[in-house]
Tab-separated table of C-alpha atoms and ligand atoms in Angstrom:
chain	number	residue	atom	x	y	z
A	6	MET	CA	72.921	60.361	133.316
A	7	ALA	CA	73.454	63.083	130.718
A	8	LEU	CA	72.526	66.639	131.752
A	9	VAL	CA	70.676	67.108	128.471
A	10	GLU	CA	68.886	64.273	126.763
A	11	VAL	CA	67.021	65.013	123.537
A	12	ARG	CA	65.208	62.184	121.810
A	13	ASN	CA	63.617	62.339	118.382
A	14	LEU	CA	62.870	66.050	118.705
A	15	HIS	CA	60.578	67.466	116.047
A	16	LYS	CA	59.502	71.084	115.956
A	17	ARG	CA	56.921	72.415	113.553
A	18	PHE	CA	55.656	75.929	113.002
A	19	GLY	CA	52.405	75.310	111.141
A	20	SER	CA	53.317	73.257	108.114
A	21	LEU	CA	57.014	74.129	108.365
A	22	GLU	CA	59.010	71.361	110.032
A	23	VAL	CA	62.136	73.007	111.422
A	24	LEU	CA	63.565	70.157	113.518
A	25	LYS	CA	63.191	66.734	111.955
A	26	GLY	CA	64.170	64.225	114.576
A	27	VAL	CA	67.137	65.490	116.597
A	28	ASP	CA	68.868	63.250	119.136
A	29	LEU	CA	71.370	64.850	121.466
A	30	GLN	CA	73.079	64.115	124.753
A	31	VAL	CA	75.204	66.605	126.636
A	32	GLU	CA	77.235	65.448	129.626
A	33	PRO	CA	77.895	67.660	132.651
A	34	GLY	CA	80.915	69.873	131.966
A	35	GLU	CA	80.741	69.336	128.232
A	36	VAL	CA	81.054	72.190	125.724
A	37	VAL	CA	79.182	71.481	122.500
A	38	VAL	CA	79.434	73.861	119.546
A	39	PHE	CA	76.634	73.822	116.966
A	40	VAL	CA	77.345	74.922	113.435
A	41	GLY	CA	75.298	74.881	110.274
A	42	PRO	CA	73.767	77.111	107.621
A	43	SER	CA	71.325	79.867	108.435
A	44	GLY	CA	67.799	78.533	108.895
A	45	CYS	CA	68.823	74.934	109.674
A	46	GLY	CA	67.237	75.045	113.144
A	47	LYS	CA	70.102	75.849	115.525
A	48	SER	CA	68.263	78.612	117.394
A	49	THR	CA	65.085	76.561	117.540
A	50	LEU	CA	67.009	73.660	119.076
A	51	LEU	CA	68.544	75.901	121.768
A	52	ARG	CA	65.141	77.454	122.426
A	53	CYS	CA	63.721	73.958	122.991
A	54	LEU	CA	66.496	73.305	125.548
A	55	CYS	CA	65.494	76.283	127.690
A	56	GLY	CA	61.741	75.990	127.295
A	57	LEU	CA	61.232	78.981	124.986
A	58	GLU	CA	59.823	76.500	122.467
A	59	VAL	CA	57.886	73.347	123.197
A	60	PRO	CA	58.617	70.200	121.169
A	61	SER	CA	55.994	69.153	118.616
A	62	GLU	CA	57.142	65.571	119.066
A	63	GLY	CA	59.855	63.756	120.972
A	64	GLU	CA	61.432	64.478	124.323
A	65	VAL	CA	63.720	67.051	125.889
A	66	ILE	CA	65.024	66.092	129.335
A	67	VAL	CA	67.194	68.512	131.303
A	68	GLY	CA	68.714	67.360	134.576
A	69	GLY	CA	66.419	64.352	134.631
A	70	THR	CA	63.249	66.445	134.253
A	71	PRO	CA	61.263	66.191	131.016
A	72	VAL	CA	60.317	69.562	129.513
A	73	ARG	CA	56.562	69.868	129.616
A	74	ASP	CA	54.264	72.501	128.229
A	75	GLU	CA	53.120	73.715	131.639
A	76	PRO	CA	53.895	77.158	133.034
A	77	LYS	CA	55.370	75.776	136.269
A	78	ALA	CA	57.610	73.255	134.542
A	79	LEU	CA	58.803	75.863	132.032
A	80	GLN	CA	59.511	78.366	134.808
A	81	ALA	CA	61.569	75.785	136.670
A	82	LEU	CA	63.520	75.056	133.505
A	83	HIS	CA	64.147	78.768	132.903
A	84	ARG	CA	65.875	78.955	136.267
A	85	ARG	CA	68.176	76.070	135.548
A	86	VAL	CA	69.186	77.047	132.047
A	87	GLY	CA	70.833	80.369	131.206
A	88	MET	CA	70.564	81.759	127.715
A	89	VAL	CA	72.613	84.441	125.987
A	90	PHE	CA	71.381	85.783	122.669
A	91	GLN	CA	72.947	87.599	119.753
A	92	ARG	CA	71.255	90.801	120.935
A	93	PHE	CA	71.905	91.482	124.578
A	94	HIS	CA	68.376	92.469	125.664
A	95	LEU	CA	69.574	94.445	128.693
A	96	PHE	CA	67.118	96.797	130.373
A	97	PRO	CA	68.299	100.238	129.210
A	98	HIS	CA	67.019	102.067	132.280
A	99	LEU	CA	68.893	99.807	134.725
A	100	SER	CA	72.590	99.869	135.631
A	101	ALA	CA	74.770	96.872	134.799
A	102	LEU	CA	74.489	95.722	138.404
A	103	ASP	CA	70.707	96.152	138.507
A	104	ASN	CA	70.365	94.184	135.270
A	105	VAL	CA	72.243	91.340	136.954
A	106	THR	CA	70.388	91.473	140.279
A	107	LEU	CA	66.856	91.829	138.886
A	108	ALA	CA	66.065	88.123	138.481
A	109	PRO	CA	67.731	86.997	141.720
A	110	ARG	CA	65.578	89.575	143.559
A	111	LYS	CA	62.304	89.062	141.676
A	112	VAL	CA	62.470	85.362	140.875
A	113	LEU	CA	64.570	83.951	143.719
A	114	GLY	CA	63.368	86.473	146.298
A	115	MET	CA	66.881	87.435	147.344
A	116	SER	CA	67.349	90.421	149.654
A	117	GLU	CA	68.751	93.638	148.172
A	118	ASP	CA	72.111	93.202	149.951
A	119	GLU	CA	72.457	89.566	149.066
A	120	ALA	CA	71.600	90.250	145.424
A	121	ARG	CA	74.085	93.142	145.205
A	122	ALA	CA	76.874	90.971	146.608
A	123	LEU	CA	76.005	88.211	144.146
A	124	GLY	CA	75.741	90.714	141.275
A	125	LYS	CA	79.180	92.129	142.024
A	126	ARG	CA	80.679	88.643	142.072
A	127	MET	CA	79.042	87.873	138.726
A	128	LEU	CA	80.283	91.146	137.188
A	129	ALA	CA	83.778	90.318	138.464
A	130	LEU	CA	83.575	86.971	136.640
A	131	VAL	CA	83.082	88.854	133.360
A	132	HIS	CA	85.695	91.490	134.336
A	133	LEU	CA	83.216	94.338	134.676
A	134	ASP	CA	83.200	94.935	138.430
A	135	SER	CA	84.456	98.468	137.789
A	136	ARG	CA	81.429	99.265	135.586
A	137	ALA	CA	78.692	98.088	137.943
A	138	GLU	CA	76.914	101.465	137.988
A	139	ALA	CA	77.153	102.093	134.231
A	140	PHE	CA	74.021	102.002	132.083
A	141	PRO	CA	73.946	99.838	128.942
A	142	SER	CA	74.230	102.908	126.683
A	143	GLN	CA	77.523	103.771	128.390
A	144	LEU	CA	78.993	100.337	127.648
A	145	SER	CA	80.446	98.899	124.440
A	146	GLY	CA	78.668	96.012	122.734
A	147	GLY	CA	81.234	93.580	124.119
A	148	GLN	CA	80.730	94.925	127.634
A	149	GLN	CA	76.941	94.726	127.259
A	150	GLN	CA	77.192	91.122	126.157
A	151	ARG	CA	79.390	90.357	129.176
A	152	VAL	CA	76.730	91.920	131.428
A	153	ALA	CA	74.180	89.645	129.720
A	154	ILE	CA	76.401	86.656	130.532
A	155	ALA	CA	76.742	87.816	134.163
A	156	ARG	CA	72.968	88.185	134.349
A	157	ALA	CA	72.462	84.604	133.164
A	158	LEU	CA	75.124	83.304	135.583
A	159	ALA	CA	73.458	85.045	138.538
A	160	MET	CA	70.689	82.433	138.409
A	161	LYS	CA	73.328	79.717	138.979
A	162	PRO	CA	72.334	77.769	135.886
A	163	GLU	CA	73.336	74.158	135.379
A	164	LEU	CA	73.515	74.737	131.653
A	165	MET	CA	74.417	77.819	129.609
A	166	LEU	CA	73.182	78.302	126.060
A	167	PHE	CA	74.801	80.830	123.746
A	168	ASP	CA	73.105	81.691	120.450
A	169	GLU	CA	75.631	83.489	118.233
A	170	PRO	CA	76.748	85.642	121.161
A	171	THR	CA	79.369	87.539	119.144
A	172	SER	CA	77.571	87.922	115.799
A	173	ALA	CA	76.252	91.423	116.544
A	174	LEU	CA	79.619	92.725	117.769
A	175	ASP	CA	82.239	94.785	116.015
A	176	PRO	CA	85.156	92.471	115.214
A	177	GLU	CA	87.483	94.066	117.772
A	178	LEU	CA	85.003	93.287	120.564
A	179	VAL	CA	84.497	89.603	119.766
A	180	GLY	CA	87.627	88.433	121.601
A	181	GLU	CA	86.663	89.747	125.053
A	182	VAL	CA	83.342	87.876	124.959
A	183	LEU	CA	84.916	84.648	123.699
A	184	GLU	CA	87.536	84.948	126.459
A	185	VAL	CA	84.829	85.080	129.133
A	186	MET	CA	83.174	82.025	127.561
A	187	ARG	CA	86.519	80.246	127.473
A	188	GLU	CA	86.964	80.925	131.190
A	189	LEU	CA	83.485	79.588	131.932
A	190	ALA	CA	84.285	76.422	130.007
A	191	ARG	CA	87.530	76.054	131.943
A	192	GLU	CA	85.555	76.301	135.196
A	193	GLY	CA	83.525	73.301	134.067
A	194	MET	CA	80.282	74.980	132.965
A	195	THR	CA	78.150	72.841	130.667
A	196	MET	CA	77.652	74.871	127.493
A	197	CYS	CA	75.831	74.643	124.173
A	198	VAL	CA	77.133	77.302	121.812
A	199	VAL	CA	75.941	78.286	118.358
A	200	THR	CA	78.754	80.217	116.716
A	201	HIS	CA	80.618	80.800	113.484
A	202	GLU	CA	83.848	81.350	115.434
A	203	MET	CA	85.709	78.259	114.332
A	204	GLY	CA	88.825	79.160	116.320
A	205	PHE	CA	86.733	79.057	119.498
A	206	ALA	CA	85.162	75.769	118.398
A	207	ALA	CA	88.562	74.230	117.696
A	208	ASP	CA	90.057	75.353	121.033
A	209	VAL	CA	87.182	75.102	123.482
A	210	ALA	CA	84.590	72.616	122.233
A	211	HIS	CA	84.670	69.023	123.352
A	212	ARG	CA	82.338	68.252	120.486
A	213	VAL	CA	81.258	70.000	117.296
A	214	LEU	CA	77.895	69.187	115.840
A	215	PHE	CA	76.965	70.085	112.278
A	216	MET	CA	73.281	70.616	111.508
A	217	ASP	CA	71.557	70.935	108.181
A	218	ALA	CA	67.855	71.191	107.321
A	219	GLY	CA	66.621	70.310	110.809
A	220	LYS	CA	68.896	67.337	111.399
A	221	VAL	CA	72.248	66.601	112.992
A	222	VAL	CA	74.306	65.539	109.997
A	223	GLU	CA	77.645	64.941	111.642
A	224	GLN	CA	79.315	65.292	115.036
A	225	GLY	CA	82.590	64.529	116.715
A	226	GLN	CA	85.740	66.014	118.158
A	227	PRO	CA	86.494	69.460	116.740
A	228	GLN	CA	89.663	68.373	114.926
A	229	GLN	CA	87.734	65.631	113.207
A	230	VAL	CA	84.616	67.581	112.185
A	231	LEU	CA	86.457	70.800	111.285
A	232	ARG	CA	89.520	69.277	109.613
A	233	GLU	CA	88.223	66.024	108.168
A	234	PRO	CA	84.480	66.416	107.728
A	235	GLN	CA	82.901	63.213	106.452
A	236	HIS	CA	79.669	64.565	105.081
A	237	PRO	CA	79.636	66.550	101.804
A	238	ARG	CA	77.290	69.169	103.320
A	239	THR	CA	79.684	69.753	106.216
A	240	ARG	CA	82.571	70.133	103.756
A	241	GLU	CA	80.629	72.585	101.644
A	242	PHE	CA	79.583	74.637	104.679
A	243	LEU	CA	83.093	74.805	106.139
A	244	SER	CA	84.666	75.686	102.789
A	245	ARG	CA	82.319	78.668	102.527
A	246	LEU	CA	83.447	79.939	105.940
A	247	LEU	CA	87.100	80.169	104.863
B	292	ADP	P1	69.078	78.993	112.569
B	292	ADP	O1	69.220	79.474	113.977
B	292	ADP	O2	69.834	77.746	112.289
B	292	ADP	O3	69.408	80.063	111.572
B	292	ADP	P2	66.256	78.935	113.211
B	292	ADP	O4	66.107	77.866	114.235
B	292	ADP	O5	66.269	80.343	113.687
B	292	ADP	O6	67.549	78.611	112.336
B	292	ADP	O7	65.106	78.829	112.160
B	292	ADP	C1	64.833	77.664	111.408
B	292	ADP	C2	63.601	77.888	110.556
B	292	ADP	O8	62.475	78.026	111.399
B	292	ADP	C3	63.653	79.149	109.718
B	292	ADP	O9	63.071	78.850	108.480
B	292	ADP	C4	62.789	80.121	110.502
B	292	ADP	O10	62.202	81.068	109.660
B	292	ADP	C5	61.762	79.203	111.121
B	292	ADP	N1	61.226	79.691	112.388
B	292	ADP	C6	61.908	79.892	113.540
B	292	ADP	N2	61.105	80.334	114.520
B	292	ADP	C7	59.863	80.413	113.987
B	292	ADP	C8	58.579	80.796	114.497
B	292	ADP	N3	58.411	81.174	115.768
B	292	ADP	N4	57.517	80.747	113.643
B	292	ADP	C9	57.676	80.351	112.363
B	292	ADP	N5	58.854	79.971	111.819
B	292	ADP	C10	59.926	79.994	112.615
B	293	MG	MG1	69.890	81.266	114.748
């Protein structure tokens, strides 16, 4: 069975229908890159996958469990799905290591020692083991985003969601974050990534999915969608990126 199964997902905010019937399956180990114009519903879709939004209609099933609008079910989903945002949302008063160990201690009830050992392993994965004691303000944007990735990984998620993780970074810092994501993909992590980094999409994605106005318009292998888009809207969008 697919790790993520989305069927006829609609999401409305009042009278505004943002997702208009999205179907999506993501297999374990698959890397899916979502592209599409601003406002087409990419963030809303990712937020539905991790329980930050509840579907207005249709179904979202993660790891065989349907997402339900109940605190317990949403909490359980939160643990299984890691999310990394454009803004890093680190706690400014906590060191890099403490940012990473907070949830394992508070949510999973891990001991201090156990959490520190885990946190150090996670920081090593994002090549920041030497900066464990640094505070966010002492780190570059790229380093802060890598701490945010380590923090998500510390919960041992089955699925990682990335919502424009490099959009807020200075251009020279984008590469180090994409490299960490590339390594995660290589390790077999299942990933849904919203990004405008088409080089990353071409190299790392198993599938690229183009969304427009709340619908999936086109999807396929990166070479196909990025080089020979079938839909006029996809062509127009990609031509504007160049
Ligand atoms: P994208 O990530 O593709 O740019 P979003 O999913 O963020 O698009 O937003 C899609 C549309 O939904 C936008 O028009 C946005 O203003 C609207 N929207 C998103 N979240 C909310 C919300 N909580 N309340 C009202 N409107 C929202
Ligand atoms: Mg967005």
